[in-house]
Short mmCIF file of C-alpha atoms and ligand atoms in Angstrom, two decimals:
data_model
loop_
_atom_site.label_atom_id
_atom_site.label_comp_id
_atom_site.label_asym_id
_atom_site.label_seq_id
_atom_site.Cartn_x
_atom_site.Cartn_y
_atom_site.Cartn_z
CA UNK K 1 92.28 96.71 81.45
CA UNK K 2 94.17 97.95 78.45
CA UNK K 3 97.46 97.46 80.27
CA UNK K 4 97.13 93.70 79.87
CA UNK K 5 96.29 94.08 76.24
CA UNK K 6 99.35 96.17 75.52
CA UNK K 7 101.80 94.04 77.39
CA UNK K 8 100.60 91.12 75.31
CA UNK K 9 102.21 92.59 72.27
CA UNK K 10 106.00 92.70 72.09
CA UNK K 11 105.75 95.23 69.30
CA UNK K 12 103.64 97.67 71.24
CA UNK K 13 105.73 97.03 74.29
CA UNK K 14 108.92 98.03 72.53
CA UNK K 15 107.28 101.24 71.37
CA UNK K 16 106.22 101.97 74.91
CA UNK K 17 109.64 101.17 76.22
CA UNK K 18 111.34 103.51 73.81
CA UNK K 19 108.93 106.33 74.44
CA UNK K 20 108.31 106.04 78.15
CA UNK K 21 110.76 103.68 79.81
CA UNK K 22 108.31 101.02 80.93
CA UNK K 23 109.05 98.73 83.87
CA UNK K 24 111.57 96.48 82.24
CA UNK K 25 114.11 93.99 83.55
CA UNK K 26 116.82 91.86 82.03
CA UNK K 27 116.51 88.13 82.31
CA UNK K 28 113.52 85.89 82.50
CA UNK K 29 110.50 86.24 84.73
CA UNK K 30 110.80 85.10 88.33
CA UNK K 31 108.67 82.13 89.33
CA UNK K 32 107.12 83.08 92.68
CA UNK K 33 104.90 80.67 94.60
CA UNK K 34 101.17 81.35 94.33
CA UNK K 35 98.21 81.12 96.68
CA UNK K 36 97.72 77.52 97.83
CA UNK K 37 94.34 75.85 97.35
CA UNK K 38 93.10 78.82 95.36
CA UNK K 39 89.29 78.82 95.20
CA UNK K 40 88.00 80.92 92.35
CA UNK K 41 84.40 80.71 93.58
CA UNK K 42 85.45 82.66 96.67
CA UNK K 43 87.53 85.06 94.59
CA UNK K 44 84.83 86.31 92.22
CA UNK K 45 83.14 89.65 92.77
CA UNK K 46 84.36 93.16 92.98
CA UNK K 47 87.93 94.29 93.72
CA UNK K 48 89.39 97.78 94.04
CA UNK K 49 92.92 98.52 92.91
CA UNK K 50 94.85 99.93 95.88
CA UNK K 51 98.44 100.03 94.62
CA UNK K 52 100.26 98.83 91.54
CA UNK K 53 103.48 98.70 89.62
CA UNK K 54 102.63 101.42 87.10
CA UNK K 55 101.67 100.81 83.54
CA UNK K 56 102.35 104.06 81.71
CA UNK K 57 99.35 103.60 79.48
CA UNK K 58 96.99 103.18 82.42
CA UNK K 59 96.15 106.76 83.30
CA UNK K 60 92.79 106.41 85.01
CA UNK K 61 91.85 106.47 88.66
CA UNK K 62 89.18 104.57 90.61
CA UNK K 63 90.27 101.35 88.92
CA UNK K 64 88.06 98.39 89.73
CA UNK K 65 87.58 94.85 88.54
CA UNK K 66 84.55 92.60 88.72
CA UNK K 67 85.08 88.88 88.20
CA UNK K 68 82.22 86.45 87.70
CA UNK K 69 81.92 82.81 86.73
CA UNK K 70 80.60 81.91 83.31
CA UNK K 71 78.66 78.78 82.53
CA UNK K 72 81.56 77.47 80.44
CA UNK K 73 83.88 77.49 83.47
CA UNK K 74 85.74 80.60 82.37
CA UNK K 75 85.78 83.84 84.31
CA UNK K 76 84.26 87.03 83.01
CA UNK K 77 86.39 90.09 83.71
CA UNK K 78 85.05 93.63 83.70
CA UNK K 79 87.57 96.36 84.44
CA UNK K 80 86.58 99.97 84.81
CA UNK K 81 88.39 103.20 85.44
CA UNK K 82 87.66 106.90 85.55
CA UNK K 83 89.54 108.81 82.89
CA UNK K 84 90.84 112.32 83.32
CA UNK K 85 88.15 113.65 80.95
CA UNK K 86 85.51 112.39 83.41
CA UNK K 87 84.33 109.41 81.39
CA UNK K 88 84.20 105.88 82.77
CA UNK K 89 86.07 103.39 80.63
CA UNK K 90 84.83 99.79 80.71
CA UNK K 91 86.65 96.84 79.22
CA UNK K 92 85.49 93.26 79.22
CA UNK K 93 87.72 90.21 79.04
CA UNK K 94 87.93 86.58 79.95
CA UNK K 95 90.19 84.62 82.27
CA UNK K 96 90.98 80.92 82.42
CA UNK K 97 92.74 78.92 85.10
CA UNK K 98 95.73 76.78 84.33
CA UNK K 99 95.15 73.04 84.68
CA UNK K 100 96.38 71.86 88.05
CA UNK K 101 97.50 75.37 89.02
CA UNK K 102 94.27 77.21 89.83
CA UNK K 103 95.96 80.40 91.13
CA UNK K 104 97.67 80.90 87.76
CA UNK K 105 95.19 82.49 85.43
CA UNK K 106 95.52 84.09 82.05
CA UNK K 107 93.43 87.01 80.95
CA UNK K 108 92.62 88.17 77.46
CA UNK K 109 90.62 91.16 76.35
CA UNK K 110 90.33 90.54 72.63
CA UNK K 111 90.11 87.21 70.91
CA UNK K 112 92.91 88.12 68.53
CA UNK K 113 95.40 89.06 71.22
CA UNK K 114 97.55 86.68 73.22
CA UNK K 115 96.56 86.36 76.85
CA UNK K 116 98.52 87.71 79.79
CA UNK K 117 99.35 85.98 83.05
CA UNK K 118 97.37 86.82 86.18
CA UNK K 119 98.92 85.04 89.15
CA UNK K 120 97.29 85.30 92.53
CA UNK K 121 100.27 85.25 94.90
CA UNK K 122 98.19 85.71 98.04
CA UNK K 123 94.56 86.36 98.90
CA UNK K 124 92.24 85.89 101.87
CA UNK K 125 89.25 86.38 99.51
CA UNK K 126 87.55 88.78 101.95
CA UNK K 127 90.08 91.61 102.21
CA UNK K 128 93.05 91.60 99.88
CA UNK K 129 94.61 90.06 96.82
CA UNK K 130 98.19 90.28 95.55
CA UNK K 131 98.33 89.77 91.81
CA UNK K 132 101.47 89.43 89.72
CA UNK K 133 101.88 89.37 85.96
CA UNK K 134 105.16 88.83 84.18
CA UNK K 135 105.96 88.11 80.55
CA UNK K 136 109.35 87.14 79.17
CA UNK K 137 110.23 88.45 75.73
CA UNK K 138 112.70 86.72 73.42
CA UNK K 139 114.29 84.97 76.45
CA UNK K 140 116.20 88.16 77.20
CA UNK K 141 114.06 90.49 79.22
CA UNK K 142 110.76 90.65 81.00
CA UNK K 143 108.08 93.16 81.82
CA UNK K 144 106.17 92.84 85.04
CA UNK K 145 103.08 94.23 86.72
CA UNK K 146 101.73 93.83 90.20
CA UNK K 147 98.44 94.89 91.72
CA UNK K 148 97.33 95.04 95.32
CA UNK K 149 93.56 94.66 95.29
CA UNK K 150 91.03 95.10 98.06
CA UNK K 151 87.36 94.34 98.58
CA UNK K 152 86.93 97.90 99.84
CA UNK K 153 88.28 101.20 98.43
CA UNK K 154 90.79 101.39 101.29
CA UNK K 155 93.09 98.72 102.64
CA UNK K 156 94.93 98.79 105.96
CA UNK K 157 98.46 100.04 105.45
CA UNK K 158 99.85 97.09 107.45
CA UNK K 159 98.29 94.74 104.92
CA UNK K 160 99.74 96.74 102.02
CA UNK K 161 103.18 96.64 103.63
CA UNK K 162 102.90 92.92 104.28
CA UNK K 163 102.05 92.27 100.63
CA UNK K 164 104.96 94.40 99.43
CA UNK K 165 107.25 92.49 101.79
CA UNK K 166 105.96 89.31 100.23
CA UNK K 167 106.89 90.59 96.76
CA UNK K 168 110.35 91.59 97.99
CA UNK K 169 110.83 88.15 99.51
CA UNK K 170 110.26 86.80 95.97
CA UNK K 171 112.89 89.25 94.63
CA UNK K 172 110.25 91.42 92.95
CA UNK K 173 111.17 95.09 93.11
CA UNK K 174 108.51 97.19 94.86
CA UNK K 175 110.18 100.58 94.59
CA UNK K 176 107.94 101.74 91.76
CA UNK K 177 104.65 100.63 93.30
CA UNK K 178 102.24 103.53 93.55
CA UNK K 179 98.82 104.02 95.14
CA UNK K 180 95.70 104.31 93.00
CA UNK K 181 93.30 107.13 93.78
CA UNK K 182 90.06 105.60 95.12
CA UNK K 183 88.96 108.71 97.02
CA UNK K 184 87.71 110.94 94.22
CA UNK K 185 85.35 108.56 92.46
CA UNK K 186 81.87 109.28 91.14
CA UNK K 187 79.02 107.65 93.12
CA UNK K 188 78.01 105.43 90.18
CA UNK K 189 81.31 103.56 90.43
C1 NAG J 1 79.74 91.85 88.38
O1 NAG J 1 79.42 91.26 87.15
C2 NAG J 1 78.33 90.35 87.22
C3 NAG J 1 78.21 89.65 85.87
O2 NAG J 1 78.18 90.59 84.82
C4 NAG J 1 77.08 91.10 87.63
O3 NAG J 1 76.01 90.22 87.73
C5 NAG J 1 77.33 91.78 88.99
O4 NAG J 1 76.22 92.56 89.32
C6 NAG J 1 78.57 92.64 88.92
N1 NAG J 1 78.87 93.11 90.25
C7 NAG J 1 79.19 94.37 90.51
C8 NAG J 1 79.47 94.69 91.93
O5 NAG J 1 79.29 95.21 89.64
C1 NAG J 2 89.41 90.43 106.76
O1 NAG J 2 89.71 91.53 107.60
C2 NAG J 2 88.85 91.61 108.73
C3 NAG J 2 89.16 92.92 109.43
O2 NAG J 2 90.53 93.05 109.66
C4 NAG J 2 89.07 90.40 109.62
O3 NAG J 2 88.22 90.45 110.74
C5 NAG J 2 88.79 89.15 108.80
O4 NAG J 2 89.09 88.00 109.58
C6 NAG J 2 89.60 89.15 107.53
N1 NAG J 2 89.21 88.01 106.69
C7 NAG J 2 89.98 86.93 106.50
C8 NAG J 2 89.42 85.86 105.66
O5 NAG J 2 91.08 86.82 107.01
#
């Protein structure tokens, strides 16, 4: 949730970079191919975060997203995570699809903030989704995120490996990808 908000702001990003050494690369964002014939009506519903390229400001575990269609054609986004103090943090946002490129979405969490890319690189709708987000700043460098999502709290390791191979084939570095704890979650999640 908040990760997308923060990466929307170059100012906040530079603070994060200085303090924590955020995932950061010279040059512009890569332009990987996305899921063909993406069908958002099959994509909506609940997804569990299985692995991700870390965002230092995203400290929670049990991270989940729930997407649903709105009457205006936009997509409602509800992200939740369990924080270390035991509270569940909920954040609501909105996604829109790019004209003619349905697998390229942008997500925003507050009306005043710029939106962030949410590209579905690959999904079978029923098991997994590989999401990539990259933003170029001042033409010089980019910051990127990637999430492997699953319909269930666990995903077969072969599928995870296949998705990481896909990222590597697009020249996206997977070395820093880390699993998200989905084992120690409260029953209400
Ligand atoms: C997802 O959100 C929609 C719309 O708010 C809601 O109707 C649905 O029950 C939610 N699904 C889950 C699994 O939380
Ligand atoms: C999802 O995974 C299950 C179990 O491996 C498989 O039977 C099913 O065909 C998969 N769904 C799709 C759409 O590929």
